[in-house]
Amino acid sequence: MSHIQLPAGYKALLSVKETEHAIVAIKNFFQTSLSTGLNLTRVTAPLFVPSGVGLNDDLNGVERPVRFPVKDMGETQMEIVHSLAKWKRVKVTELNLRPGFGIYTDMNAIRADEELDNMHSLYVDQWDWEMAIEPSDRSIAYLKEQVQKIYTCLKKVEFYIYDRYEKIQPVLPKNITFLYADDLQRQYPSLTPKERENKVCEQYGAVFLMGIGGKLPDGSIHDGRAPDYDDWITKTEDGHVGLNGDLLVWNPVLHCAMELSSMGIRVSPESLKAQLEERACTERSNLEFHKKLLAGQLTQTMGGGIGQSRLCMYFLRKAHIGETQVSTWPESMRQECSKAGIPLL
């Protein structure tokens, strides 16, 4: 069910025309910073992939991809991507990239089962990136190192926008705080995962929350992760579980945590096997992508996605993601936003 948060007294800081100009500026500046900061080269990417080969991102395993038959290919079924989490690993392997170098691309997706609200849309646009790594880089220390680089890019964008629009004041803290989902569950057992995120993001301003998808001390999981891209089952060098995480910031307009990026070190053949068993979906091991991975034919990588419209929404202090992208919304939501002074594009 769609729902909307309407901040009291909200007024957009930029006009629609200024917003359109600022969106272009943010996207151009950030992707250049990301590319140079992480040694990533830009590649083109598919909008759809063949069904039944295991290339599409299964998200939480319950979301339905948008499918269509191709007339000139004997009605072969294609599906719109949810993200490029697995496709990128194949691409890095094909390019035979050295460890420490990778790719990024503009990813456009349709997530028809998304619950629509201020931050979630049917249309998803993000920078998907993937980097080749050494087996010895499969560690929390290496993950944190890359997160720090991405956070530096975010800080640069914040100044870049403030330098052009003084009314948009910087709010990001100097440093990002690293926390584990299992520690938060122990510390705040009576709170829901989202309430825990709100609490720590309000406290620290920017948080990288690690160990997303693996079991917490009470047997629950903080948030869903498919079993075949991020490694959320491997025990880390500091005694926790999971080599992935979410980059969260405190949204000063909506007064809640906001996820800007999800990323992680990808599964090895051993962790893929364990995670397929954990989620009772071992039949995926017969899919083309999974066969290659289990046979050790895919490069070891890490990667993630960074929301483009979300990034613009955050840095331009917007109340709704529909102010930084064009999508389809329930008519009731459009009317509510219009009355509250939220101009959806």
Coordinates of N, CA and C in Angstrom, one line a residue, residues 41-193:
T41 N 35.9 2.5 -14.9 CA 35.6 3.0 -16.3 C 34.2 2.8 -16.7
R42 N 33.6 3.7 -17.4 CA 32.2 3.6 -17.7 C 31.9 2.6 -18.8
V43 N 30.9 1.8 -18.7 CA 30.4 0.8 -19.7 C 28.9 1.0 -19.9
T44 N 28.5 0.6 -21.1 CA 27.0 0.6 -21.4 C 26.4 -0.7 -20.7
A45 N 25.1 -0.6 -20.5 CA 24.5 -1.7 -19.7 C 23.1 -2.0 -20.3
P46 N 22.6 -3.2 -20.1 CA 21.3 -3.6 -20.6 C 20.2 -3.1 -19.8
L47 N 19.1 -2.9 -20.5 CA 17.8 -2.6 -19.8 C 17.1 -3.8 -19.4
F48 N 17.3 -4.9 -20.2 CA 16.7 -6.2 -20.0 C 17.7 -7.3 -20.2
V49 N 17.4 -8.5 -19.6 CA 18.2 -9.7 -19.7 C 17.3 -10.9 -20.0
P50 N 17.8 -12.0 -20.5 CA 17.0 -13.2 -20.7 C 16.5 -13.7 -19.4
S51 N 15.3 -14.2 -19.4 CA 14.7 -14.9 -18.2 C 15.4 -16.3 -18.1
G52 N 15.5 -16.7 -16.9 CA 15.9 -18.1 -16.6 C 17.3 -18.4 -16.7
V53 N 18.2 -17.4 -16.7 CA 19.7 -17.7 -16.7 C 20.3 -17.2 -15.4
G54 N 19.6 -16.6 -14.5 CA 20.1 -16.1 -13.2 C 20.8 -14.8 -13.2
L55 N 20.7 -14.0 -14.3 CA 21.4 -12.8 -14.4 C 20.8 -11.6 -13.6
N56 N 19.4 -11.7 -13.6 CA 18.7 -10.5 -13.0 C 18.9 -10.6 -11.4
D57 N 18.8 -9.4 -10.8 CA 18.9 -9.3 -9.4 C 17.5 -9.7 -8.8
D58 N 17.5 -10.7 -7.9 CA 16.3 -11.2 -7.4 C 15.8 -10.4 -6.1
L59 N 16.6 -9.3 -5.8 CA 16.2 -8.5 -4.6 C 16.0 -9.4 -3.4
N60 N 14.8 -9.4 -2.9 CA 14.4 -10.2 -1.7 C 13.9 -11.6 -2.1
G61 N 13.9 -11.9 -3.4 CA 13.4 -13.2 -3.8 C 11.9 -13.3 -4.1
V62 N 11.2 -12.2 -3.8 CA 9.7 -12.3 -4.0 C 9.2 -11.3 -5.0
E63 N 10.0 -10.3 -5.4 CA 9.6 -9.3 -6.3 C 9.5 -9.8 -7.7
R64 N 8.5 -9.5 -8.5 CA 8.3 -10.0 -9.8 C 8.9 -9.1 -10.8
P65 N 9.8 -9.6 -11.7 CA 10.3 -8.8 -12.8 C 9.3 -8.5 -13.9
V66 N 9.4 -7.4 -14.6 CA 8.5 -7.2 -15.7 C 9.0 -8.0 -16.9
R67 N 8.2 -8.9 -17.4 CA 8.6 -9.8 -18.5 C 7.9 -9.4 -19.8
F68 N 8.6 -9.8 -20.9 CA 7.9 -9.6 -22.2 C 8.5 -10.6 -23.2
P69 N 7.8 -11.1 -24.2 CA 8.3 -12.0 -25.2 C 8.9 -11.2 -26.4
V70 N 9.9 -11.7 -27.1 CA 10.5 -11.1 -28.2 C 10.0 -11.8 -29.5
K71 N 9.3 -11.2 -30.3 CA 8.7 -11.8 -31.5 C 9.7 -12.4 -32.4
D72 N 10.8 -11.7 -32.6 CA 11.8 -12.1 -33.6 C 12.8 -13.1 -33.1
M73 N 12.6 -13.5 -31.8 CA 13.5 -14.5 -31.2 C 12.6 -15.7 -30.7
G74 N 11.6 -16.0 -31.5 CA 10.8 -17.2 -31.1 C 10.0 -17.0 -29.8
E75 N 9.6 -15.8 -29.5 CA 8.9 -15.5 -28.3 C 9.7 -15.7 -27.0
T76 N 11.0 -15.7 -27.1 CA 11.9 -15.8 -26.0 C 11.6 -14.7 -24.9
Q77 N 11.5 -15.1 -23.7 CA 11.1 -14.2 -22.6 C 12.3 -13.4 -22.2
M78 N 12.1 -12.1 -22.1 CA 13.1 -11.2 -21.5 C 12.5 -10.6 -20.3
E79 N 13.4 -10.0 -19.4 CA 12.8 -9.3 -18.2 C 13.6 -8.1 -17.9
I80 N 12.9 -7.0 -17.6 CA 13.5 -5.7 -17.2 C 14.3 -6.0 -15.9
V81 N 15.5 -5.4 -15.9 CA 16.4 -5.6 -14.8 C 15.8 -5.0 -13.5
H82 N 16.1 -5.6 -12.4 CA 15.9 -5.0 -11.1 C 17.1 -4.2 -10.6
S83 N 18.3 -4.7 -10.9 CA 19.6 -4.0 -10.8 C 20.5 -4.9 -11.6
L84 N 21.8 -4.5 -11.7 CA 22.8 -5.2 -12.5 C 23.8 -5.9 -11.6
A85 N 23.4 -6.3 -10.4 CA 24.3 -6.9 -9.4 C 25.1 -8.0 -9.9
K86 N 24.5 -8.9 -10.7 CA 25.2 -10.1 -11.2 C 25.8 -9.9 -12.6
W87 N 25.1 -9.1 -13.4 CA 25.5 -8.8 -14.8 C 26.9 -8.2 -14.7
K88 N 27.1 -7.3 -13.8 CA 28.4 -6.5 -13.7 C 29.6 -7.5 -13.4
R89 N 29.3 -8.5 -12.6 CA 30.4 -9.4 -12.3 C 30.9 -10.2 -13.6
V90 N 29.9 -10.5 -14.4 CA 30.2 -11.2 -15.6 C 31.0 -10.2 -16.5
K91 N 30.6 -9.0 -16.5 CA 31.3 -8.0 -17.4 C 32.7 -7.8 -17.0
V92 N 32.9 -7.7 -15.6 CA 34.3 -7.5 -15.1 C 35.2 -8.7 -15.5
T93 N 34.6 -9.9 -15.5 CA 35.3 -11.1 -15.8 C 35.6 -11.1 -17.3
E94 N 34.7 -10.7 -18.2 CA 34.9 -10.6 -19.6 C 36.0 -9.6 -20.0
L95 N 36.1 -8.5 -19.2 CA 37.1 -7.5 -19.5 C 38.4 -7.8 -18.9
N96 N 38.5 -8.9 -18.1 CA 39.7 -9.3 -17.5 C 40.4 -8.2 -16.8
L97 N 39.7 -7.5 -15.9 CA 40.2 -6.3 -15.2 C 41.2 -6.7 -14.1
R98 N 42.2 -5.9 -13.9 CA 43.1 -6.1 -12.8 C 42.4 -5.8 -11.4
P99 N 42.9 -6.4 -10.4 CA 42.3 -6.1 -9.0 C 42.6 -4.6 -8.7
G100 N 41.5 -4.0 -8.2 CA 41.6 -2.5 -7.9 C 41.1 -1.7 -9.0
F101 N 40.6 -2.3 -10.1 CA 40.0 -1.5 -11.2 C 38.6 -2.1 -11.5
G102 N 37.7 -1.3 -12.0 CA 36.4 -1.8 -12.2 C 35.6 -1.0 -13.2
I103 N 34.3 -1.1 -13.2 CA 33.4 -0.5 -14.1 C 32.3 0.2 -13.4
Y104 N 31.6 1.2 -14.0 CA 30.4 1.7 -13.5 C 29.5 2.0 -14.7
T105 N 28.2 2.1 -14.4 CA 27.2 2.3 -15.5 C 26.0 2.9 -15.0
D106 N 25.2 3.6 -15.9 CA 23.9 4.1 -15.6 C 22.9 2.9 -15.7
M107 N 22.3 2.6 -14.6 CA 21.4 1.5 -14.5 C 19.9 2.1 -14.4
N108 N 19.1 1.6 -15.3 CA 17.7 2.0 -15.3 C 16.8 0.7 -15.1
A109 N 15.9 0.8 -14.2 CA 15.2 -0.4 -13.9 C 13.7 -0.1 -13.6
I110 N 12.9 -1.1 -13.6 CA 11.5 -1.0 -13.2 C 11.2 -2.1 -12.2
R111 N 10.8 -1.6 -11.0 CA 10.4 -2.5 -9.9 C 8.9 -2.4 -9.6
A112 N 8.2 -3.3 -10.3 CA 6.7 -3.1 -10.3 C 6.1 -3.4 -9.0
D113 N 6.8 -4.2 -8.1 CA 6.2 -4.5 -6.8 C 6.7 -3.6 -5.7
E114 N 7.4 -2.5 -6.1 CA 7.8 -1.5 -5.1 C 6.6 -0.9 -4.3
E115 N 6.8 -0.7 -3.0 CA 5.8 0.1 -2.2 C 6.1 1.5 -2.4
L116 N 5.3 2.3 -3.0 CA 5.6 3.7 -3.3 C 5.4 4.6 -2.1
D117 N 6.5 5.4 -1.9 CA 6.4 6.4 -0.9 C 7.4 7.6 -1.2
N118 N 7.8 8.3 -0.3 CA 8.7 9.5 -0.5 C 10.0 9.1 -1.2
M119 N 10.5 7.9 -0.9 CA 11.8 7.5 -1.4 C 11.8 6.3 -2.4
H120 N 10.7 5.7 -2.6 CA 10.6 4.5 -3.4 C 9.7 4.8 -4.6
S121 N 10.2 4.4 -5.8 CA 9.5 4.6 -7.1 C 9.5 3.4 -7.9
L122 N 8.5 3.3 -8.9 CA 8.5 2.2 -9.8 C 9.8 2.2 -10.7
Y123 N 10.3 3.5 -10.9 CA 11.4 3.7 -11.8 C 12.7 3.8 -10.9
V124 N 13.7 3.0 -11.2 CA 14.9 3.1 -10.4 C 16.1 3.5 -11.3
D125 N 16.8 4.5 -10.9 CA 18.0 4.9 -11.6 C 19.2 4.9 -10.7
Q126 N 20.2 4.3 -11.0 CA 21.4 4.3 -10.1 C 22.7 4.1 -10.8
W127 N 23.8 4.5 -10.2 CA 25.1 4.1 -10.7 C 25.4 2.7 -10.1
D128 N 25.5 1.7 -11.0 CA 25.9 0.4 -10.6 C 27.4 0.3 -10.9
W129 N 28.2 -0.2 -9.9 CA 29.6 -0.3 -10.1 C 30.1 -1.6 -9.6
E130 N 31.2 -2.1 -10.1 CA 31.8 -3.4 -9.8 C 33.3 -3.3 -10.0
M131 N 34.1 -3.8 -9.0 CA 35.5 -3.8 -9.0 C 36.1 -5.1 -8.8
A132 N 37.1 -5.5 -9.6 CA 37.9 -6.7 -9.4 C 38.7 -6.6 -8.1
I133 N 38.8 -7.6 -7.3 CA 39.6 -7.6 -6.1 C 40.4 -8.9 -6.0
E134 N 41.4 -8.8 -5.1 CA 42.2 -10.0 -4.8 C 41.4 -10.9 -3.7
P135 N 41.7 -12.2 -3.7 CA 41.1 -13.0 -2.6 C 41.4 -12.5 -1.2
S136 N 42.6 -11.9 -1.1 CA 42.9 -11.3 0.3 C 42.2 -10.1 0.6
D137 N 41.5 -9.5 -0.4 CA 40.7 -8.3 -0.1 C 39.3 -8.6 0.5
R138 N 39.0 -9.9 0.6 CA 37.7 -10.2 1.2 C 37.7 -10.0 2.7
S139 N 37.6 -8.7 3.1 CA 37.7 -8.4 4.5 C 36.9 -7.1 4.8
I140 N 36.5 -7.0 6.0 CA 35.8 -5.8 6.4 C 36.7 -4.5 6.3
A141 N 38.0 -4.7 6.5 CA 38.9 -3.6 6.4 C 38.9 -3.0 4.9
Y142 N 38.9 -3.9 3.9 CA 38.9 -3.5 2.5 C 37.6 -2.9 2.2
L143 N 36.5 -3.4 2.7 CA 35.1 -2.9 2.5 C 35.1 -1.5 3.0
K144 N 35.5 -1.2 4.2 CA 35.5 0.1 4.8 C 36.3 1.1 4.0
E145 N 37.4 0.6 3.5 CA 38.3 1.5 2.7 C 37.6 2.1 1.5
Q146 N 36.8 1.2 0.8 CA 36.0 1.7 -0.4 C 34.9 2.6 0.0
V147 N 34.2 2.2 1.2 CA 33.1 3.1 1.7 C 33.6 4.5 2.0
Q148 N 34.8 4.6 2.6 CA 35.4 5.9 2.8 C 35.6 6.7 1.6
K149 N 36.0 6.0 0.5 CA 36.2 6.7 -0.8 C 34.9 7.3 -1.3
I150 N 33.8 6.4 -1.2 CA 32.5 6.9 -1.7 C 32.0 8.0 -0.8
Y151 N 32.2 7.9 0.5 CA 31.8 9.0 1.3 C 32.5 10.3 1.0
T152 N 33.8 10.2 0.7 CA 34.5 11.4 0.2 C 33.9 12.1 -1.0
C153 N 33.4 11.2 -1.9 CA 32.7 11.7 -3.1 C 31.4 12.5 -2.7
L154 N 30.7 11.9 -1.7 CA 29.5 12.6 -1.3 C 29.8 13.9 -0.7
K155 N 30.8 14.0 0.1 CA 31.2 15.3 0.8 C 31.6 16.3 -0.3
K156 N 32.2 15.9 -1.4 CA 32.6 16.8 -2.4 C 31.3 17.3 -3.1
V157 N 30.4 16.5 -3.4 CA 29.1 16.9 -4.0 C 28.4 17.9 -3.1
E158 N 28.4 17.7 -1.8 CA 27.7 18.6 -0.9 C 28.3 20.0 -1.0
F159 N 29.6 20.1 -1.0 CA 30.2 21.4 -1.1 C 29.9 22.0 -2.5
Y160 N 30.0 21.2 -3.5 CA 29.7 21.6 -4.9 C 28.4 22.3 -5.0
I161 N 27.4 21.7 -4.4 CA 26.0 22.2 -4.4 C 25.9 23.5 -3.5
Y162 N 26.5 23.4 -2.4 CA 26.5 24.6 -1.5 C 27.2 25.8 -2.1
D163 N 28.2 25.5 -2.9 CA 29.0 26.6 -3.5 C 28.1 27.3 -4.6
R164 N 27.1 26.6 -5.1 CA 26.2 27.2 -6.2 C 24.9 27.6 -5.6
Y165 N 24.4 27.0 -4.5 CA 23.1 27.4 -3.9 C 23.3 27.5 -2.4
E166 N 23.6 28.7 -2.0 CA 24.0 28.9 -0.6 C 22.9 28.6 0.4
K167 N 21.7 28.6 -0.1 CA 20.5 28.3 0.8 C 20.5 26.8 1.2
I168 N 21.3 25.9 0.4 CA 21.4 24.5 0.8 C 22.6 24.3 1.6
Q169 N 22.4 24.3 2.9 CA 23.5 24.2 3.9 C 24.1 22.8 4.0
P170 N 25.4 22.7 4.1 CA 26.0 21.3 4.4 C 25.6 20.8 5.7
V171 N 25.3 19.5 5.7 CA 24.9 18.8 7.0 C 25.7 17.5 7.2
L172 N 26.3 17.0 6.2 CA 27.1 15.7 6.4 C 28.2 15.9 7.5
P173 N 28.3 14.9 8.4 CA 29.4 15.0 9.3 C 30.8 14.8 8.6
K174 N 31.9 15.1 9.3 CA 33.2 15.0 8.7 C 33.5 13.5 8.4
N175 N 33.1 12.6 9.3 CA 33.4 11.2 9.1 C 32.1 10.4 9.1
I176 N 32.2 9.2 8.4 CA 31.1 8.3 8.4 C 31.3 7.3 9.6
T177 N 30.3 6.8 10.2 CA 30.4 5.9 11.4 C 30.0 4.5 10.9
F178 N 30.9 3.5 11.2 CA 30.7 2.1 10.9 C 30.1 1.4 12.0
L179 N 28.9 0.7 11.8 CA 28.2 0.0 12.8 C 27.8 -1.4 12.2
Y180 N 27.5 -2.4 13.1 CA 27.1 -3.7 12.7 C 25.6 -3.8 13.0
A181 N 24.8 -4.5 12.1 CA 23.4 -4.7 12.4 C 23.2 -5.6 13.6
D182 N 24.1 -6.6 13.8 CA 23.9 -7.4 15.0 C 24.1 -6.7 16.3
D183 N 25.0 -5.7 16.3 CA 25.2 -4.9 17.5 C 24.0 -4.0 17.8
L184 N 23.4 -3.5 16.7 CA 22.2 -2.7 16.9 C 21.1 -3.5 17.4
Q185 N 21.0 -4.7 17.0 CA 19.9 -5.6 17.4 C 20.0 -5.9 18.9
R186 N 21.3 -6.1 19.4 CA 21.5 -6.3 20.8 C 21.3 -5.1 21.6
Q187 N 21.6 -3.9 21.1 CA 21.5 -2.7 21.8 C 20.1 -2.2 21.9
Y188 N 19.3 -2.4 20.8 CA 17.9 -1.9 20.7 C 17.0 -3.1 20.3
P189 N 16.9 -4.1 21.2 CA 16.1 -5.3 20.8 C 14.6 -5.0 20.6
S190 N 14.1 -3.9 21.3 CA 12.6 -3.6 21.2 C 12.3 -2.8 19.9
L191 N 13.3 -2.3 19.2 CA 13.0 -1.5 18.0 C 13.0 -2.3 16.8
T192 N 12.3 -1.9 15.8 CA 12.3 -2.5 14.5 C 13.6 -2.1 13.8
P193 N 14.0 -2.8 12.7 CA 15.2 -2.5 12.0 C 15.2 -1.0 11.5

